[in-house]
Amino acid sequence: DAILLDLMMPEMDGFAVVSQLQSDPALQMIPVIVVTAKDITQDDRDRLNGYVQRIIQKTPVGRDEILNEVRSLVTSATSG
């Protein structure tokens, strides 16, 4: 129903994953939620704009806050 994506993965850059998802019409409608510890620059935001549902920074928020945010976003993305 949704993809939780970290931008800093060992084998593949998260930006490349977003690009691959957007190039496949069957996958374009899946909501992508970025959850990352990476410091997101304005350039990063510009690259992701329109392709991800939300960007959640792992720090300084706690695990429970992240889970609540993800739960809320998944619920709203899948209820429509």
PDB file of N, CA and C in Angstrom:
ATOM      1  N   ASP A   1       0.797  -1.207   0.000  1.00  0.00           N
ATOM      2  CA  ASP A   1       0.000   0.000   0.000  1.00  0.00           C
ATOM      3  C   ASP A   1       0.841   1.275   0.000  1.00  0.00           C
ATOM      4  N   ALA A   2       2.060   1.189   0.533  1.00  0.00           N
ATOM      5  CA  ALA A   2       2.954   2.346   0.598  1.00  0.00           C
ATOM      6  C   ALA A   2       4.385   1.841   0.707  1.00  0.00           C
ATOM      7  N   ILE A   3       5.329   2.710   0.377  1.00  0.00           N
ATOM      8  CA  ILE A   3       6.744   2.372   0.473  1.00  0.00           C
ATOM      9  C   ILE A   3       7.392   3.320   1.466  1.00  0.00           C
ATOM     10  N   LEU A   4       8.071   2.755   2.470  1.00  0.00           N
ATOM     11  CA  LEU A   4       8.895   3.533   3.389  1.00  0.00           C
ATOM     12  C   LEU A   4      10.315   3.432   2.861  1.00  0.00           C
ATOM     13  N   LEU A   5      10.938   4.563   2.611  1.00  0.00           N
ATOM     14  CA  LEU A   5      12.226   4.568   1.928  1.00  0.00           C
ATOM     15  C   LEU A   5      13.236   5.405   2.681  1.00  0.00           C
ATOM     16  N   ASP A   6      14.408   4.827   2.912  1.00  0.00           N
ATOM     17  CA  ASP A   6      15.532   5.591   3.446  1.00  0.00           C
ATOM     18  C   ASP A   6      16.381   6.010   2.247  1.00  0.00           C
ATOM     19  N   LEU A   7      16.844   7.239   2.242  1.00  0.00           N
ATOM     20  CA  LEU A   7      17.646   7.724   1.121  1.00  0.00           C
ATOM     21  C   LEU A   7      19.069   7.182   1.139  1.00  0.00           C
ATOM     22  N   MET A   8      19.539   6.718   2.300  1.00  0.00           N
ATOM     23  CA  MET A   8      20.916   6.239   2.435  1.00  0.00           C
ATOM     24  C   MET A   8      20.923   4.730   2.644  1.00  0.00           C
ATOM     25  N   MET A   9      20.947   4.002   1.537  1.00  0.00           N
ATOM     26  CA  MET A   9      20.991   2.550   1.591  1.00  0.00           C
ATOM     27  C   MET A   9      22.356   2.087   1.096  1.00  0.00           C
ATOM     28  N   PRO A  10      22.819   0.912   1.536  1.00  0.00           N
ATOM     29  CA  PRO A  10      24.169   0.474   1.175  1.00  0.00           C
ATOM     30  C   PRO A  10      24.370   0.185  -0.314  1.00  0.00           C
ATOM     31  N   GLU A  11      23.405  -0.397  -0.970  1.00  0.00           N
ATOM     32  CA  GLU A  11      23.590  -0.809  -2.361  1.00  0.00           C
ATOM     33  C   GLU A  11      23.021   0.162  -3.392  1.00  0.00           C
ATOM     34  N   MET A  12      21.989   0.911  -3.008  1.00  0.00           N
ATOM     35  CA  MET A  12      21.346   1.800  -3.967  1.00  0.00           C
ATOM     36  C   MET A  12      20.954   3.101  -3.291  1.00  0.00           C
ATOM     37  N   ASP A  13      21.161   4.156  -3.975  1.00  0.00           N
ATOM     38  CA  ASP A  13      20.777   5.488  -3.522  1.00  0.00           C
ATOM     39  C   ASP A  13      19.250   5.598  -3.545  1.00  0.00           C
ATOM     40  N   GLY A  14      18.657   6.123  -2.482  1.00  0.00           N
ATOM     41  CA  GLY A  14      17.212   6.259  -2.399  1.00  0.00           C
ATOM     42  C   GLY A  14      16.631   7.120  -3.507  1.00  0.00           C
ATOM     43  N   PHE A  15      17.403   8.095  -3.981  1.00  0.00           N
ATOM     44  CA  PHE A  15      16.946   8.929  -5.090  1.00  0.00           C
ATOM     45  C   PHE A  15      16.786   8.082  -6.357  1.00  0.00           C
ATOM     46  N   ALA A  16      17.669   7.098  -6.540  1.00  0.00           N
ATOM     47  CA  ALA A  16      17.571   6.199  -7.692  1.00  0.00           C
ATOM     48  C   ALA A  16      16.316   5.329  -7.585  1.00  0.00           C
ATOM     49  N   VAL A  17      15.976   4.915  -6.365  1.00  0.00           N
ATOM     50  CA  VAL A  17      14.759   4.126  -6.159  1.00  0.00           C
ATOM     51  C   VAL A  17      13.539   4.944  -6.561  1.00  0.00           C
ATOM     52  N   VAL A  18      13.485   6.200  -6.118  1.00  0.00           N
ATOM     53  CA  VAL A  18      12.363   7.080  -6.471  1.00  0.00           C
ATOM     54  C   VAL A  18      12.286   7.239  -7.986  1.00  0.00           C
ATOM     55  N   SER A  19      13.414   7.423  -8.618  1.00  0.00           N
ATOM     56  CA  SER A  19      13.447   7.574 -10.074  1.00  0.00           C
ATOM     57  C   SER A  19      12.922   6.319 -10.771  1.00  0.00           C
ATOM     58  N   GLN A  20      13.327   5.147 -10.305  1.00  0.00           N
ATOM     59  CA  GLN A  20      12.858   3.885 -10.892  1.00  0.00           C
ATOM     60  C   GLN A  20      11.351   3.731 -10.707  1.00  0.00           C
ATOM     61  N   LEU A  21      10.857   4.065  -9.519  1.00  0.00           N
ATOM     62  CA  LEU A  21       9.417   3.965  -9.262  1.00  0.00           C
ATOM     63  C   LEU A  21       8.637   4.879 -10.203  1.00  0.00           C
ATOM     64  N   GLN A  22       9.130   6.071 -10.423  1.00  0.00           N
ATOM     65  CA  GLN A  22       8.425   7.026 -11.266  1.00  0.00           C
ATOM     66  C   GLN A  22       8.490   6.671 -12.739  1.00  0.00           C
ATOM     67  N   SER A  23       9.481   5.882 -13.127  1.00  0.00           N
ATOM     68  CA  SER A  23       9.590   5.494 -14.539  1.00  0.00           C
ATOM     69  C   SER A  23       8.681   4.324 -14.899  1.00  0.00           C
ATOM     70  N   ASP A  24       8.086   3.675 -13.902  1.00  0.00           N
ATOM     71  CA  ASP A  24       7.208   2.532 -14.144  1.00  0.00           C
ATOM     72  C   ASP A  24       5.763   2.937 -13.852  1.00  0.00           C
ATOM     73  N   PRO A  25       4.922   3.052 -14.878  1.00  0.00           N
ATOM     74  CA  PRO A  25       3.533   3.490 -14.665  1.00  0.00           C
ATOM     75  C   PRO A  25       2.768   2.643 -13.647  1.00  0.00           C
ATOM     76  N   ALA A  26       3.104   1.370 -13.527  1.00  0.00           N
ATOM     77  CA  ALA A  26       2.411   0.502 -12.576  1.00  0.00           C
ATOM     78  C   ALA A  26       2.776   0.834 -11.126  1.00  0.00           C
ATOM     79  N   LEU A  27       3.895   1.516 -10.923  1.00  0.00           N
ATOM     80  CA  LEU A  27       4.372   1.821  -9.569  1.00  0.00           C
ATOM     81  C   LEU A  27       4.225   3.287  -9.185  1.00  0.00           C
ATOM     82  N   GLN A  28       3.903   4.146 -10.138  1.00  0.00           N
ATOM     83  CA  GLN A  28       3.844   5.584  -9.888  1.00  0.00           C
ATOM     84  C   GLN A  28       2.827   5.989  -8.836  1.00  0.00           C
ATOM     85  N   MET A  29       1.766   5.218  -8.689  1.00  0.00           N
ATOM     86  CA  MET A  29       0.699   5.608  -7.773  1.00  0.00           C
ATOM     87  C   MET A  29       0.930   5.145  -6.334  1.00  0.00           C
ATOM     88  N   ILE A  30       1.972   4.355  -6.094  1.00  0.00           N
ATOM     89  CA  ILE A  30       2.260   3.902  -4.735  1.00  0.00           C
ATOM     90  C   ILE A  30       2.856   5.080  -3.952  1.00  0.00           C
ATOM     91  N   PRO A  31       2.246   5.447  -2.819  1.00  0.00           N
ATOM     92  CA  PRO A  31       2.794   6.550  -2.033  1.00  0.00           C
ATOM     93  C   PRO A  31       4.159   6.183  -1.447  1.00  0.00           C
ATOM     94  N   VAL A  32       5.107   7.101  -1.557  1.00  0.00           N
ATOM     95  CA  VAL A  32       6.450   6.903  -1.026  1.00  0.00           C
ATOM     96  C   VAL A  32       6.646   7.867   0.140  1.00  0.00           C
ATOM     97  N   ILE A  33       7.022   7.300   1.279  1.00  0.00           N
ATOM     98  CA  ILE A  33       7.303   8.092   2.469  1.00  0.00           C
ATOM     99  C   ILE A  33       8.780   7.915   2.781  1.00  0.00           C
ATOM    100  N   VAL A  34       9.524   9.010   2.729  1.00  0.00           N
ATOM    101  CA  VAL A  34      10.950   8.972   3.027  1.00  0.00           C
ATOM    102  C   VAL A  34      11.122   9.133   4.533  1.00  0.00           C
ATOM    103  N   VAL A  35      11.827   8.175   5.150  1.00  0.00           N
ATOM    104  CA  VAL A  35      12.181   8.240   6.562  1.00  0.00           C
ATOM    105  C   VAL A  35      13.696   8.112   6.605  1.00  0.00           C
ATOM    106  N   THR A  36      14.387   9.197   6.940  1.00  0.00           N
ATOM    107  CA  THR A  36      15.837   9.184   6.815  1.00  0.00           C
ATOM    108  C   THR A  36      16.523  10.026   7.881  1.00  0.00           C
ATOM    109  N   ALA A  37      17.766   9.661   8.161  1.00  0.00           N
ATOM    110  CA  ALA A  37      18.601  10.444   9.066  1.00  0.00           C
ATOM    111  C   ALA A  37      19.448  11.435   8.268  1.00  0.00           C
ATOM    112  N   LYS A  38      19.390  11.356   6.950  1.00  0.00           N
ATOM    113  CA  LYS A  38      20.164  12.256   6.083  1.00  0.00           C
ATOM    114  C   LYS A  38      19.703  13.691   6.283  1.00  0.00           C
ATOM    115  N   ASP A  39      20.659  14.603   6.322  1.00  0.00           N
ATOM    116  CA  ASP A  39      20.317  16.020   6.335  1.00  0.00           C
ATOM    117  C   ASP A  39      19.798  16.371   4.942  1.00  0.00           C
ATOM    118  N   ILE A  40      18.540  16.720   4.862  1.00  0.00           N
ATOM    119  CA  ILE A  40      17.895  16.997   3.579  1.00  0.00           C
ATOM    120  C   ILE A  40      18.161  18.445   3.188  1.00  0.00           C
ATOM    121  N   THR A  41      18.807  18.616   2.050  1.00  0.00           N
ATOM    122  CA  THR A  41      19.080  19.952   1.536  1.00  0.00           C
ATOM    123  C   THR A  41      17.916  20.417   0.670  1.00  0.00           C
ATOM    124  N   GLN A  42      17.927  21.678   0.316  1.00  0.00           N
ATOM    125  CA  GLN A  42      16.892  22.185  -0.584  1.00  0.00           C
ATOM    126  C   GLN A  42      16.980  21.490  -1.937  1.00  0.00           C
ATOM    127  N   ASP A  43      18.199  21.193  -2.388  1.00  0.00           N
ATOM    128  CA  ASP A  43      18.376  20.464  -3.645  1.00  0.00           C
ATOM    129  C   ASP A  43      17.739  19.075  -3.551  1.00  0.00           C
ATOM    130  N   ASP A  44      17.917  18.402  -2.404  1.00  0.00           N
ATOM    131  CA  ASP A  44      17.292  17.095  -2.196  1.00  0.00           C
ATOM    132  C   ASP A  44      15.773  17.218  -2.262  1.00  0.00           C
ATOM    133  N   ARG A  45      15.237  18.219  -1.584  1.00  0.00           N
ATOM    134  CA  ARG A  45      13.782  18.431  -1.595  1.00  0.00           C
ATOM    135  C   ARG A  45      13.282  18.689  -3.010  1.00  0.00           C
ATOM    136  N   ASP A  46      14.032  19.469  -3.772  1.00  0.00           N
ATOM    137  CA  ASP A  46      13.648  19.754  -5.155  1.00  0.00           C
ATOM    138  C   ASP A  46      13.636  18.473  -5.992  1.00  0.00           C
ATOM    139  N   ARG A  47      14.613  17.592  -5.771  1.00  0.00           N
ATOM    140  CA  ARG A  47      14.685  16.322  -6.512  1.00  0.00           C
ATOM    141  C   ARG A  47      13.519  15.401  -6.172  1.00  0.00           C
ATOM    142  N   LEU A  48      13.050  15.470  -4.928  1.00  0.00           N
ATOM    143  CA  LEU A  48      11.971  14.584  -4.475  1.00  0.00           C
ATOM    144  C   LEU A  48      10.588  15.188  -4.658  1.00  0.00           C
ATOM    145  N   ASN A  49      10.510  16.482  -4.874  1.00  0.00           N
ATOM    146  CA  ASN A  49       9.237  17.184  -4.947  1.00  0.00           C
ATOM    147  C   ASN A  49       8.316  16.562  -5.993  1.00  0.00           C
ATOM    148  N   GLY A  50       7.121  16.239  -5.550  1.00  0.00           N
ATOM    149  CA  GLY A  50       6.133  15.648  -6.450  1.00  0.00           C
ATOM    150  C   GLY A  50       6.229  14.141  -6.562  1.00  0.00           C
ATOM    151  N   TYR A  51       7.297  13.551  -6.034  1.00  0.00           N
ATOM    152  CA  TYR A  51       7.482  12.110  -6.151  1.00  0.00           C
ATOM    153  C   TYR A  51       7.324  11.372  -4.835  1.00  0.00           C
ATOM    154  N   VAL A  52       7.369  12.096  -3.724  1.00  0.00           N
ATOM    155  CA  VAL A  52       7.190  11.441  -2.426  1.00  0.00           C
ATOM    156  C   VAL A  52       6.048  12.110  -1.685  1.00  0.00           C
ATOM    157  N   GLN A  53       5.365  11.309  -0.888  1.00  0.00           N
ATOM    158  CA  GLN A  53       4.228  11.801  -0.112  1.00  0.00           C
ATOM    159  C   GLN A  53       4.695  12.705   1.020  1.00  0.00           C
ATOM    160  N   ARG A  54       5.801  12.296   1.674  1.00  0.00           N
ATOM    161  CA  ARG A  54       6.271  13.033   2.848  1.00  0.00           C
ATOM    162  C   ARG A  54       7.718  12.671   3.118  1.00  0.00           C
ATOM    163  N   ILE A  55       8.463  13.603   3.705  1.00  0.00           N
ATOM    164  CA  ILE A  55       9.828  13.353   4.164  1.00  0.00           C
ATOM    165  C   ILE A  55       9.814  13.488   5.681  1.00  0.00           C
ATOM    166  N   ILE A  56      10.236  12.426   6.366  1.00  0.00           N
ATOM    167  CA  ILE A  56      10.303  12.433   7.824  1.00  0.00           C
ATOM    168  C   ILE A  56      11.758  12.255   8.224  1.00  0.00           C
ATOM    169  N   GLN A  57      12.295  13.180   8.980  1.00  0.00           N
ATOM    170  CA  GLN A  57      13.672  13.076   9.471  1.00  0.00           C
ATOM    171  C   GLN A  57      13.669  12.242  10.744  1.00  0.00           C
ATOM    172  N   LYS A  58      14.556  11.260  10.817  1.00  0.00           N
ATOM    173  CA  LYS A  58      14.631  10.387  11.988  1.00  0.00           C
ATOM    174  C   LYS A  58      15.017  11.156  13.248  1.00  0.00           C
ATOM    175  N   THR A  59      15.829  12.162  13.085  1.00  0.00           N
ATOM    176  CA  THR A  59      16.230  12.959  14.243  1.00  0.00           C
ATOM    177  C   THR A  59      15.711  14.363  14.032  1.00  0.00           C
ATOM    178  N   PRO A  60      15.301  15.084  14.985  1.00  0.00           N
ATOM    179  CA  PRO A  60      15.356  14.820  16.412  1.00  0.00           C
ATOM    180  C   PRO A  60      14.108  14.132  16.959  1.00  0.00           C
ATOM    181  N   VAL A  61      13.172  13.740  16.112  1.00  0.00           N
ATOM    182  CA  VAL A  61      11.947  13.116  16.622  1.00  0.00           C
ATOM    183  C   VAL A  61      12.238  11.692  17.071  1.00  0.00           C
ATOM    184  N   GLY A  62      11.429  11.202  17.979  1.00  0.00           N
ATOM    185  CA  GLY A  62      11.599   9.854  18.493  1.00  0.00           C
ATOM    186  C   GLY A  62      10.877   8.819  17.660  1.00  0.00           C
ATOM    187  N   ARG A  63      11.129   7.562  17.985  1.00  0.00           N
ATOM    188  CA  ARG A  63      10.548   6.447  17.258  1.00  0.00           C
ATOM    189  C   ARG A  63       9.023   6.483  17.260  1.00  0.00           C
ATOM    190  N   ASP A  64       8.425   6.783  18.413  1.00  0.00           N
ATOM    191  CA  ASP A  64       6.962   6.811  18.500  1.00  0.00           C
ATOM    192  C   ASP A  64       6.373   7.901  17.615  1.00  0.00           C
ATOM    193  N   GLU A  65       7.041   9.044  17.545  1.00  0.00           N
ATOM    194  CA  GLU A  65       6.555  10.130  16.685  1.00  0.00           C
ATOM    195  C   GLU A  65       6.633   9.734  15.210  1.00  0.00           C
ATOM    196  N   ILE A  66       7.716   9.063  14.843  1.00  0.00           N
ATOM    197  CA  ILE A  66       7.862   8.599  13.460  1.00  0.00           C
ATOM    198  C   ILE A  66       6.763   7.592  13.134  1.00  0.00           C
ATOM    199  N   LEU A  67       6.538   6.629  14.033  1.00  0.00           N
ATOM    200  CA  LEU A  67       5.504   5.623  13.792  1.00  0.00           C
ATOM    201  C   LEU A  67       4.119   6.250  13.677  1.00  0.00           C
ATOM    202  N   ASN A  68       3.817   7.206  14.526  1.00  0.00           N
ATOM    203  CA  ASN A  68       2.522   7.891  14.446  1.00  0.00           C
ATOM    204  C   ASN A  68       2.369   8.637  13.130  1.00  0.00           C
ATOM    205  N   GLU A  69       3.417   9.311  12.695  1.00  0.00           N
ATOM    206  CA  GLU A  69       3.378  10.053  11.431  1.00  0.00           C
ATOM    207  C   GLU A  69       3.187   9.100  10.254  1.00  0.00           C
ATOM    208  N   VAL A  70       3.947   8.012  10.242  1.00  0.00           N
ATOM    209  CA  VAL A  70       3.826   7.031   9.160  1.00  0.00           C
ATOM    210  C   VAL A  70       2.438   6.410   9.163  1.00  0.00           C
ATOM    211  N   ARG A  71       1.941   6.039  10.327  1.00  0.00           N
ATOM    212  CA  ARG A  71       0.596   5.458  10.432  1.00  0.00           C
ATOM    213  C   ARG A  71      -0.448   6.405   9.864  1.00  0.00           C
ATOM    214  N   SER A  72      -0.348   7.668  10.216  1.00  0.00           N
ATOM    215  CA  SER A  72      -1.295   8.671   9.724  1.00  0.00           C
ATOM    216  C   SER A  72      -1.215   8.822   8.201  1.00  0.00           C
ATOM    217  N   LEU A  73      -0.001   8.873   7.671  1.00  0.00           N
ATOM    218  CA  LEU A  73       0.165   9.037   6.231  1.00  0.00           C
ATOM    219  C   LEU A  73      -0.312   7.809   5.462  1.00  0.00           C
ATOM    220  N   VAL A  74      -0.027   6.624   5.971  1.00  0.00           N
ATOM    221  CA  VAL A  74      -0.471   5.401   5.289  1.00  0.00           C
ATOM    222  C   VAL A  74      -1.992   5.312   5.322  1.00  0.00           C
ATOM    223  N   THR A  75      -2.577   5.637   6.454  1.00  0.00           N
ATOM    224  CA  THR A  75      -4.033   5.607   6.561  1.00  0.00           C
ATOM    225  C   THR A  75      -4.683   6.564   5.575  1.00  0.00           C
ATOM    226  N   SER A  76      -4.161   7.782   5.484  1.00  0.00           N
ATOM    227  CA  SER A  76      -4.768   8.750   4.568  1.00  0.00           C
ATOM    228  C   SER A  76      -4.497   8.379   3.108  1.00  0.00           C
ATOM    229  N   ALA A  77      -3.344   7.794   2.815  1.00  0.00           N
ATOM    230  CA  ALA A  77      -3.028   7.420   1.442  1.00  0.00           C
ATOM    231  C   ALA A  77      -3.844   6.227   0.972  1.00  0.00           C
ATOM    232  N   THR A  78      -4.203   5.342   1.871  1.00  0.00           N
ATOM    233  CA  THR A  78      -4.905   4.124   1.462  1.00  0.00           C
ATOM    234  C   THR A  78      -6.419   4.211   1.645  1.00  0.00           C
ATOM    235  N   SER A  79      -6.896   5.285   2.257  1.00  0.00           N
ATOM    236  CA  SER A  79      -8.345   5.394   2.470  1.00  0.00           C
ATOM    237  C   SER A  79      -9.047   6.077   1.316  1.00  0.00           C
ATOM    238  N   GLY A  80      -8.309   6.616   0.355  1.00  0.00           N
ATOM    239  CA  GLY A  80      -8.920   7.349  -0.743  1.00  0.00           C
ATOM    240  C   GLY A  80      -9.229   6.492  -1.877  1.00  0.00           C
TER     241      GLY A  80
END
